[in-house]
Short mmCIF file of C-alpha atoms and ligand atoms in Angstrom, two decimals:
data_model
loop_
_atom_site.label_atom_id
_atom_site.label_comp_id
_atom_site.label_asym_id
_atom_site.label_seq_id
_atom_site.Cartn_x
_atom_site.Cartn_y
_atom_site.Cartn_z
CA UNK N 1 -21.06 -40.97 -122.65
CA UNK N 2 -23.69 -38.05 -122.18
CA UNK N 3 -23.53 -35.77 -119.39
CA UNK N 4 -27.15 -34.63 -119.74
CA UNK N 5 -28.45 -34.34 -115.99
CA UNK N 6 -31.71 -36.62 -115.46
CA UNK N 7 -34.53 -34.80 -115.82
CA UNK N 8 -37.82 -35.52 -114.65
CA UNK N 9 -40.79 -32.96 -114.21
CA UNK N 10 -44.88 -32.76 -114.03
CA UNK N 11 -47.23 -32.50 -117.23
CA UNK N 12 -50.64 -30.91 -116.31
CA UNK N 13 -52.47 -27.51 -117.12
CA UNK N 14 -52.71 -25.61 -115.16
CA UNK N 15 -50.00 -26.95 -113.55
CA UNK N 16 -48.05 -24.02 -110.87
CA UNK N 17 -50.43 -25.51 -107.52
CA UNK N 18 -48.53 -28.48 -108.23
CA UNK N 19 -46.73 -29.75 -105.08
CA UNK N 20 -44.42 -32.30 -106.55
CA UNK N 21 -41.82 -29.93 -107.94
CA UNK N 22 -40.72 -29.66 -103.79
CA UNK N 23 -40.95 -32.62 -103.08
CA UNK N 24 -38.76 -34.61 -105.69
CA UNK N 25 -36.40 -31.68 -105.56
CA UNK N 26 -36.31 -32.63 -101.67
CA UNK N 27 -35.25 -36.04 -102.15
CA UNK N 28 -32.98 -35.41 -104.83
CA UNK N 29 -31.19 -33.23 -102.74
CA UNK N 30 -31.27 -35.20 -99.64
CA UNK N 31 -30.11 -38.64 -101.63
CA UNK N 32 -27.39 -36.43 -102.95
CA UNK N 33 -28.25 -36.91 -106.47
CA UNK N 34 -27.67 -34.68 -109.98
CA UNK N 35 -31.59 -34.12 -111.30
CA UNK N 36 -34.09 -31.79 -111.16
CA UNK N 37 -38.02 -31.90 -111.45
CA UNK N 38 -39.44 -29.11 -113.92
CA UNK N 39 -43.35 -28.23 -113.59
CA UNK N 40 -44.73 -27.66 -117.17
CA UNK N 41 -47.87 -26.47 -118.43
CA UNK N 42 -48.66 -27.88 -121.99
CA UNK N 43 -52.08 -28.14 -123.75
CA UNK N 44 -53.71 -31.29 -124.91
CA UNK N 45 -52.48 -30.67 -128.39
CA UNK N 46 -49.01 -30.33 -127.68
CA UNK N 47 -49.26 -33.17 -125.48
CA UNK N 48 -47.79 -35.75 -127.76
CA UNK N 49 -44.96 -33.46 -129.52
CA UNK N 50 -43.46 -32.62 -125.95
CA UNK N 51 -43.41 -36.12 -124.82
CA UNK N 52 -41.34 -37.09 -127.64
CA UNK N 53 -38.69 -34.26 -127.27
CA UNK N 54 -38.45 -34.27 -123.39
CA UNK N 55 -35.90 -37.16 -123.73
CA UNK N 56 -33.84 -35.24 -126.16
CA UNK N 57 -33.58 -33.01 -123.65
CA UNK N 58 -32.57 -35.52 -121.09
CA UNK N 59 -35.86 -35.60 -119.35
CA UNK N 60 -36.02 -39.68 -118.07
CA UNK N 61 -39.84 -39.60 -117.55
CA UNK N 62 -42.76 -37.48 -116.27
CA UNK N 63 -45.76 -37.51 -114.20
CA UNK N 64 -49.23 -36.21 -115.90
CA UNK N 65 -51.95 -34.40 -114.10
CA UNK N 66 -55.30 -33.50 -114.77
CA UNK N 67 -56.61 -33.06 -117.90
CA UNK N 68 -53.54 -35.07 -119.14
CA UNK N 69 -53.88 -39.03 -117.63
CA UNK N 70 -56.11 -40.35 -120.16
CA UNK N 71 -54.37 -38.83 -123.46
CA UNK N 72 -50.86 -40.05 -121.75
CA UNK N 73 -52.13 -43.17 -121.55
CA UNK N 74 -53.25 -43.46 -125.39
CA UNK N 75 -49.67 -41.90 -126.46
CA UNK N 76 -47.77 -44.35 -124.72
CA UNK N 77 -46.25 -47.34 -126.67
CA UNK N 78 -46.32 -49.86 -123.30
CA UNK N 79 -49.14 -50.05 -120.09
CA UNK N 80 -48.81 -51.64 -117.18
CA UNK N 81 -51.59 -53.70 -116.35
CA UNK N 82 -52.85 -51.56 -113.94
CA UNK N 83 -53.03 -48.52 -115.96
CA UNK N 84 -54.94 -50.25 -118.14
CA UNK N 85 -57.32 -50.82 -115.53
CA UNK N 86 -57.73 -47.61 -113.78
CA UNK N 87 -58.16 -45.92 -117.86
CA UNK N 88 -55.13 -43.22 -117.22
CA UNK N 89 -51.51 -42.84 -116.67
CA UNK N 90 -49.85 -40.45 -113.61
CA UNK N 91 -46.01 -41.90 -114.15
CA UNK N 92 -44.18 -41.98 -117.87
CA UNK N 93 -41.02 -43.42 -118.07
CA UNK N 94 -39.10 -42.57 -121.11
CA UNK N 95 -36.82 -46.04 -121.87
CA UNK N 96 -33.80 -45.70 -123.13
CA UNK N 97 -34.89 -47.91 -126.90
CA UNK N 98 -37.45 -44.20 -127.61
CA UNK N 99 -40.65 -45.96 -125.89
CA UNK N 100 -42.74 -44.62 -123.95
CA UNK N 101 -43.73 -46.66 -120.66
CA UNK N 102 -47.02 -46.13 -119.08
CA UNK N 103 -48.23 -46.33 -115.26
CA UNK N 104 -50.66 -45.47 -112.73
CA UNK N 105 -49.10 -45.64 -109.35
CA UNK N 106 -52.03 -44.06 -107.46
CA UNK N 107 -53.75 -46.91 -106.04
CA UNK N 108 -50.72 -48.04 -104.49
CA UNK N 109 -50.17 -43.94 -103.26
CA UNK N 110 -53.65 -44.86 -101.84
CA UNK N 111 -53.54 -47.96 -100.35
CA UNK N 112 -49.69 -46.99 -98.64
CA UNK N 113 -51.01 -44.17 -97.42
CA UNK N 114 -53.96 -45.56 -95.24
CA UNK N 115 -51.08 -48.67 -94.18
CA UNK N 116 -49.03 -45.35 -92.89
CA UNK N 117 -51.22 -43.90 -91.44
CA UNK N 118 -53.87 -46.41 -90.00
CA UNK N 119 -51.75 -49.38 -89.46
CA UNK N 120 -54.80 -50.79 -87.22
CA UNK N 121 -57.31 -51.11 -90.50
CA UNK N 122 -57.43 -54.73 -91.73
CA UNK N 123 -58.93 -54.65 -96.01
CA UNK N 124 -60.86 -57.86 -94.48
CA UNK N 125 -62.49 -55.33 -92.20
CA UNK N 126 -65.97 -54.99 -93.56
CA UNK N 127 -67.43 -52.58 -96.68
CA UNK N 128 -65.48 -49.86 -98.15
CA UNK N 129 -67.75 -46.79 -99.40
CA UNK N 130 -65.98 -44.73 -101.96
CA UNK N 131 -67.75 -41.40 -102.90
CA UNK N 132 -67.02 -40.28 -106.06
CA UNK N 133 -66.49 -42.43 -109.55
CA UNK N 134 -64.04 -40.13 -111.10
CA UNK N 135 -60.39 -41.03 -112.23
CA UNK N 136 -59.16 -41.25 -108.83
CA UNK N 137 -62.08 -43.43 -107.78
CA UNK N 138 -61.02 -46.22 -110.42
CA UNK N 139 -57.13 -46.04 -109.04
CA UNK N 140 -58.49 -46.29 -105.63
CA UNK N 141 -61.18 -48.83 -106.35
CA UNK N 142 -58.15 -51.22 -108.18
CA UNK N 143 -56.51 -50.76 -105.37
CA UNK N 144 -59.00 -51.93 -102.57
CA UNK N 145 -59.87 -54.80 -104.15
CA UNK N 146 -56.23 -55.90 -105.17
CA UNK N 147 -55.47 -55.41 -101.61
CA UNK N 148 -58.50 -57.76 -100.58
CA UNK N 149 -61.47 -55.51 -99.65
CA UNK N 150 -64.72 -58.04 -99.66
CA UNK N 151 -67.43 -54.81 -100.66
CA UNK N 152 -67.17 -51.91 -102.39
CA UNK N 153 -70.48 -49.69 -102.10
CA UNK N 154 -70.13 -47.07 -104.95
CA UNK N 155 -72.15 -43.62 -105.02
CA UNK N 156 -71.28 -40.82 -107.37
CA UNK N 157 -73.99 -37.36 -107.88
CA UNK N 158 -73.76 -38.95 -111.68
CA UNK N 159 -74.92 -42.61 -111.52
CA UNK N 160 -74.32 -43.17 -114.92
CA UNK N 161 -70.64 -42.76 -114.25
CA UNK N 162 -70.47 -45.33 -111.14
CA UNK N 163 -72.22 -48.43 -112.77
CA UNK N 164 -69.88 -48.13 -115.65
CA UNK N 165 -67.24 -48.22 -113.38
CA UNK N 166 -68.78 -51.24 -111.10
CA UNK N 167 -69.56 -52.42 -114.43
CA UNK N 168 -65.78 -52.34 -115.27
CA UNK N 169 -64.93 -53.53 -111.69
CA UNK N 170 -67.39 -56.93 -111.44
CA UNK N 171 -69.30 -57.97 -109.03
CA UNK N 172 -67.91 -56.80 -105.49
CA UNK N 173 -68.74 -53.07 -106.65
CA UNK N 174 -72.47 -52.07 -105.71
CA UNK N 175 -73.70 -48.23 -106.91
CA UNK N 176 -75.90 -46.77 -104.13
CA UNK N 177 -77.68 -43.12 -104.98
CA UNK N 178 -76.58 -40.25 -104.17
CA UNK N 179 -79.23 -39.44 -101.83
CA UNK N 180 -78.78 -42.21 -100.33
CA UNK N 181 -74.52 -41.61 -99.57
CA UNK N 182 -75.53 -40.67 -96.00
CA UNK N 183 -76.83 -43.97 -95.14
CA UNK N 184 -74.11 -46.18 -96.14
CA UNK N 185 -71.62 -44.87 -93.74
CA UNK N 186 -72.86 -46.43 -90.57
CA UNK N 187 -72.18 -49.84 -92.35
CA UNK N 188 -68.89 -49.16 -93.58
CA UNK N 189 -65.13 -49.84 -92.69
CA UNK N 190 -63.73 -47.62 -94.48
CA UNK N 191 -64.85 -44.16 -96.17
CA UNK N 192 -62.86 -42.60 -99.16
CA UNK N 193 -63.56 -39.03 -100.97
CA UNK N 194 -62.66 -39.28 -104.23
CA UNK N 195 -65.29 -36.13 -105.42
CA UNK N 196 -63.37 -32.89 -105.37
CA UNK N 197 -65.99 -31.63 -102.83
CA UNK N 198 -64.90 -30.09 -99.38
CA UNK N 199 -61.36 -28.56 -101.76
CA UNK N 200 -60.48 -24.88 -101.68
CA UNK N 201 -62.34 -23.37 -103.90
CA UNK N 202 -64.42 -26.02 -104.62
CA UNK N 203 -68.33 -26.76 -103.72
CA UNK N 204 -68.55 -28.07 -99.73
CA UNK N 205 -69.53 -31.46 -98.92
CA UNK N 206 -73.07 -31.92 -98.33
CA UNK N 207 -73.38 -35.68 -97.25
CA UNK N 208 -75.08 -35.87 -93.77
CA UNK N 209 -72.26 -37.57 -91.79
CA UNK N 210 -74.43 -38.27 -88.85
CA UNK N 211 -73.76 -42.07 -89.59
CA UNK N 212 -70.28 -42.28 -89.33
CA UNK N 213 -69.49 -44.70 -86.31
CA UNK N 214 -66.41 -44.61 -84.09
CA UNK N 215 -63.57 -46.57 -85.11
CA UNK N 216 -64.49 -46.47 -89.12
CA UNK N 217 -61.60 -45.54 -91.04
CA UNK N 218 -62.40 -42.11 -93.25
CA UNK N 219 -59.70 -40.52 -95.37
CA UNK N 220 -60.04 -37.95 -98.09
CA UNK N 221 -57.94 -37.34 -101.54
CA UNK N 222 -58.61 -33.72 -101.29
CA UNK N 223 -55.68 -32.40 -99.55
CA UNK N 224 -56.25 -28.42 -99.73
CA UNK N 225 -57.04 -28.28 -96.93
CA UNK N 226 -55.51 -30.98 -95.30
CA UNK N 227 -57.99 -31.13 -92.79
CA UNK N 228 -61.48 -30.95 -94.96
CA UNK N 229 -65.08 -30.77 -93.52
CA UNK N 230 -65.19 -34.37 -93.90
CA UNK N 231 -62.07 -35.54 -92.06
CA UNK N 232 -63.14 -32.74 -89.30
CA UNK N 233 -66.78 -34.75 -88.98
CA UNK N 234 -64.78 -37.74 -88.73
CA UNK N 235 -62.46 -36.66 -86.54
CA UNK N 236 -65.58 -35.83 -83.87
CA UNK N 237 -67.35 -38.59 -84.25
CA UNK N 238 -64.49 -40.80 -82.90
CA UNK N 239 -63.42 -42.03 -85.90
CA UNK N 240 -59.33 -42.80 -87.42
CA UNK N 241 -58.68 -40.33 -90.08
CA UNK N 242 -56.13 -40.38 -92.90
CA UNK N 243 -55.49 -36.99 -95.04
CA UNK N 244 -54.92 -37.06 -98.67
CA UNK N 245 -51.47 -35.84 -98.64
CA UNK N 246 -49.74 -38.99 -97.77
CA UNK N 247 -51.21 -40.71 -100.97
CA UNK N 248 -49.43 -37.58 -102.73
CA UNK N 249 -46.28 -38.42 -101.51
CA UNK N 250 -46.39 -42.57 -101.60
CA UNK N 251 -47.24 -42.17 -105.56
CA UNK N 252 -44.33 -40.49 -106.06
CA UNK N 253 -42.01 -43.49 -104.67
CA UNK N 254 -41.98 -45.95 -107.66
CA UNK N 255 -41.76 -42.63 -109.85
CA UNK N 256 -38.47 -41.36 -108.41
CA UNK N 257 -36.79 -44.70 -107.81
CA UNK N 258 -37.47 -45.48 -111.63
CA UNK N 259 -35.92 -42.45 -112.98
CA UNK N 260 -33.26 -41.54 -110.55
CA UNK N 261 -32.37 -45.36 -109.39
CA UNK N 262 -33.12 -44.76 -105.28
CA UNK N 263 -35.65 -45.63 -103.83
CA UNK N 264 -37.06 -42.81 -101.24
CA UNK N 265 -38.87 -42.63 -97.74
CA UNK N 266 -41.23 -40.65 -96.58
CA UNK N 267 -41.09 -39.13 -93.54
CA UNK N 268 -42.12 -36.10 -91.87
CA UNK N 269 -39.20 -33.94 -93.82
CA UNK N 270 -40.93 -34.92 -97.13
CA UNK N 271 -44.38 -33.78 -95.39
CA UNK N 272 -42.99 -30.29 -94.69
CA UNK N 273 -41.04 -30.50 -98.00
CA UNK N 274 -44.47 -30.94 -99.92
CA UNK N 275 -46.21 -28.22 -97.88
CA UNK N 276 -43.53 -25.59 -98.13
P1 NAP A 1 -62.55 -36.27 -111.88
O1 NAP A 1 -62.26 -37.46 -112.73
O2 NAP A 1 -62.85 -34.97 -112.52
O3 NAP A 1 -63.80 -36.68 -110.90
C1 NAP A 1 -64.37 -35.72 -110.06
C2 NAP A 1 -65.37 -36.41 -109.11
O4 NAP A 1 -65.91 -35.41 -108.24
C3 NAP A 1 -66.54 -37.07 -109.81
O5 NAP A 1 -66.97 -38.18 -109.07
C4 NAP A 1 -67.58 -35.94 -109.77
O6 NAP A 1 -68.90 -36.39 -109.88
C5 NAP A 1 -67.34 -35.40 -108.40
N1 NAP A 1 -67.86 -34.04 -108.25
C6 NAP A 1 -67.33 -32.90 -108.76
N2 NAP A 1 -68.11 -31.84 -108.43
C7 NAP A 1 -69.16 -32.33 -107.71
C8 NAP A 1 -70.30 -31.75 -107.09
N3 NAP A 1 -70.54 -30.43 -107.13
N4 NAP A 1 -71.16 -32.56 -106.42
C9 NAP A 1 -70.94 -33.89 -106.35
N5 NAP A 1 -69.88 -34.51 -106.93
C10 NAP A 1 -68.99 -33.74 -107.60
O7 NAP A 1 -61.34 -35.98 -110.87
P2 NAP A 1 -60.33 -37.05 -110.22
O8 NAP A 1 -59.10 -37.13 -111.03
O9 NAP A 1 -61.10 -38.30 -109.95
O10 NAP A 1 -59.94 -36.31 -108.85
C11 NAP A 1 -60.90 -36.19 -107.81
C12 NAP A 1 -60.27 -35.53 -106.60
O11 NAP A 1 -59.20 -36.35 -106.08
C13 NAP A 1 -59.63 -34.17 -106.91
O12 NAP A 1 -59.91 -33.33 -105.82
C14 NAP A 1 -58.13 -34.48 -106.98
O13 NAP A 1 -57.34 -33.37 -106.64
C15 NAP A 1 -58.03 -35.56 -105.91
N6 NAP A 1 -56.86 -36.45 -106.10
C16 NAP A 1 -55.97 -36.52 -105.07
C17 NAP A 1 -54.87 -37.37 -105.19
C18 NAP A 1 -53.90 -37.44 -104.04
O14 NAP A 1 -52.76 -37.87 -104.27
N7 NAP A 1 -54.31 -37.11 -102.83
C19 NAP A 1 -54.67 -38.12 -106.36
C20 NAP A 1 -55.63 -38.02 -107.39
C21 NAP A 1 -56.72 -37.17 -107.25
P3 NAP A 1 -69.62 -36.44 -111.34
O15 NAP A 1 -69.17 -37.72 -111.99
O16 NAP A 1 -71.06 -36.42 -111.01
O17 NAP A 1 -69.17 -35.22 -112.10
#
């Protein structure tokens, strides 16, 4: 019998803006459960010594954050299929036999997030433009089409980088230019950022919005702030908006009931939880 206390925590550099030390603390203490959930700051070339001696330590798995999900993902001795997909891991569970199991759990984040928060928007709806072909953009491009989106019109400021990934994705994932991003909106169901323009801190968004149509469906991963230039536009021009901090907290769900055995809601606690 051990009486280590489960330990779980968040791999990234840097690593201290990091909202999910509040918010798994916040369900562990409203479950009523013994754990805690350490933030930790480790370079690439540590990267593989820690994750082997975190479950010495009683640590039952992780999540990684940028520049981590890629290197986690190579480390790890089991993938779930959709990890393998998307390229990078954001959830490690450490098994009990010393393996390490790999998954990405931000597509489904994604795709709960928008069912949360725009319970009205159908997948079947019509085109989905995603802007942006970063890691994010493959987690929430798995995720569209797994959930049954019938177009995907892809535009990134480096093309190169969105026809590998339509490349990758097959044939219901077309790359428009970049110039061109402002004309794809009007046509579109459903608008995603997945660039890390409009953040704090961060270059604004530049995309005229002008064709963004009442009723479309916008939402935005960048979540500082939580209302961004983009979900503003939105916002006026009559569309249904969905901020990026809800995908935050859904990803966490399958984390937390994996390690710590219950399965969590969220709610508007674990909103102000996150934020505090
Ligand atoms: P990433 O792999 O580094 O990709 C960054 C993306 O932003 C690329 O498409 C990049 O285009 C684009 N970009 C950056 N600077 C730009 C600029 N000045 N002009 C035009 N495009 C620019 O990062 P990621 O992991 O995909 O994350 C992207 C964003 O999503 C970040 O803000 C991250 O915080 C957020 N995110 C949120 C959640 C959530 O739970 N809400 C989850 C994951 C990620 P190029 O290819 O041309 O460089």
């Amino acid at each position: 019998m051990s009486d280590k206390i489960p330990l779980a925590g968040v791999i990234g550099s840097p690593i201290s803006h990091s909202k999910s030390p509040q918010l798994h603390r916040h369900w562990l203490k409203t479950l009523g459960l013994r754990g805690d959930y350490i933030p930790m700051d480790v370079s690439a070339q540590d990267l593989e010594t820690v994750l082997r001696t975190l479950p010495k330590a009683g640590f039952v798995g992780v999540n990684i954050t940028i520049p981590h999900k890629e290197a986690a993902l190579e480390i790890a001795d089991l993938v779930t299929d959709r990890a393998t997909l998307i390229g990078a891991a954001n959830t490690l569970i450490f098994r009990k036999d010393g393996q390490i199991h790999a998954d990405n759990t931000d597509g489904y984040g994604f795709i709960e997030n928008l069912k949360a928060g725009a319970p009205n928007w159908h997948p079947h709806a019509g085109p989905a433009t995603v802007l942006g072909a970063g890691g994010a953009a493959r987690a929430v491009i798995a995720s569209l089409l797994d959930a049954g989106v019938p177009e995907i019109l892809l535009t990134n400021r480096t093309r190169v980088r969105a026809e590998k990934l339509a490349d990758d994705f097959g044939k219901k994932v077309s790359v428009v230019d970049w110039v061109q991003a402002g004309n794809i909106l009007e046509d579109s169901a459903l608008v995603t950022n997945t660039t890390s323009l409009g953040m704090i801190g961060k270059p604004a968004m530049r995309i005229p919005l002008d064709g963004l149509r009442r009723g479309t469906l916008v939402t935005d991963l960048v979540y500082t702030p939580l209302k961004t230039d983009l979900l503003a536009a939105a916002e006026a021009a009559g569309c249904v908006t969905v901020d990026g901090l809800g995908m935050l907290l859904h990803q966490a769900v399958p984390a937390f009931e994996r390690w710590f055995g219950h399965r969590p809601v969220v709610d508007s606690a674990t909103r102000a939880a996150a934020l505090r």
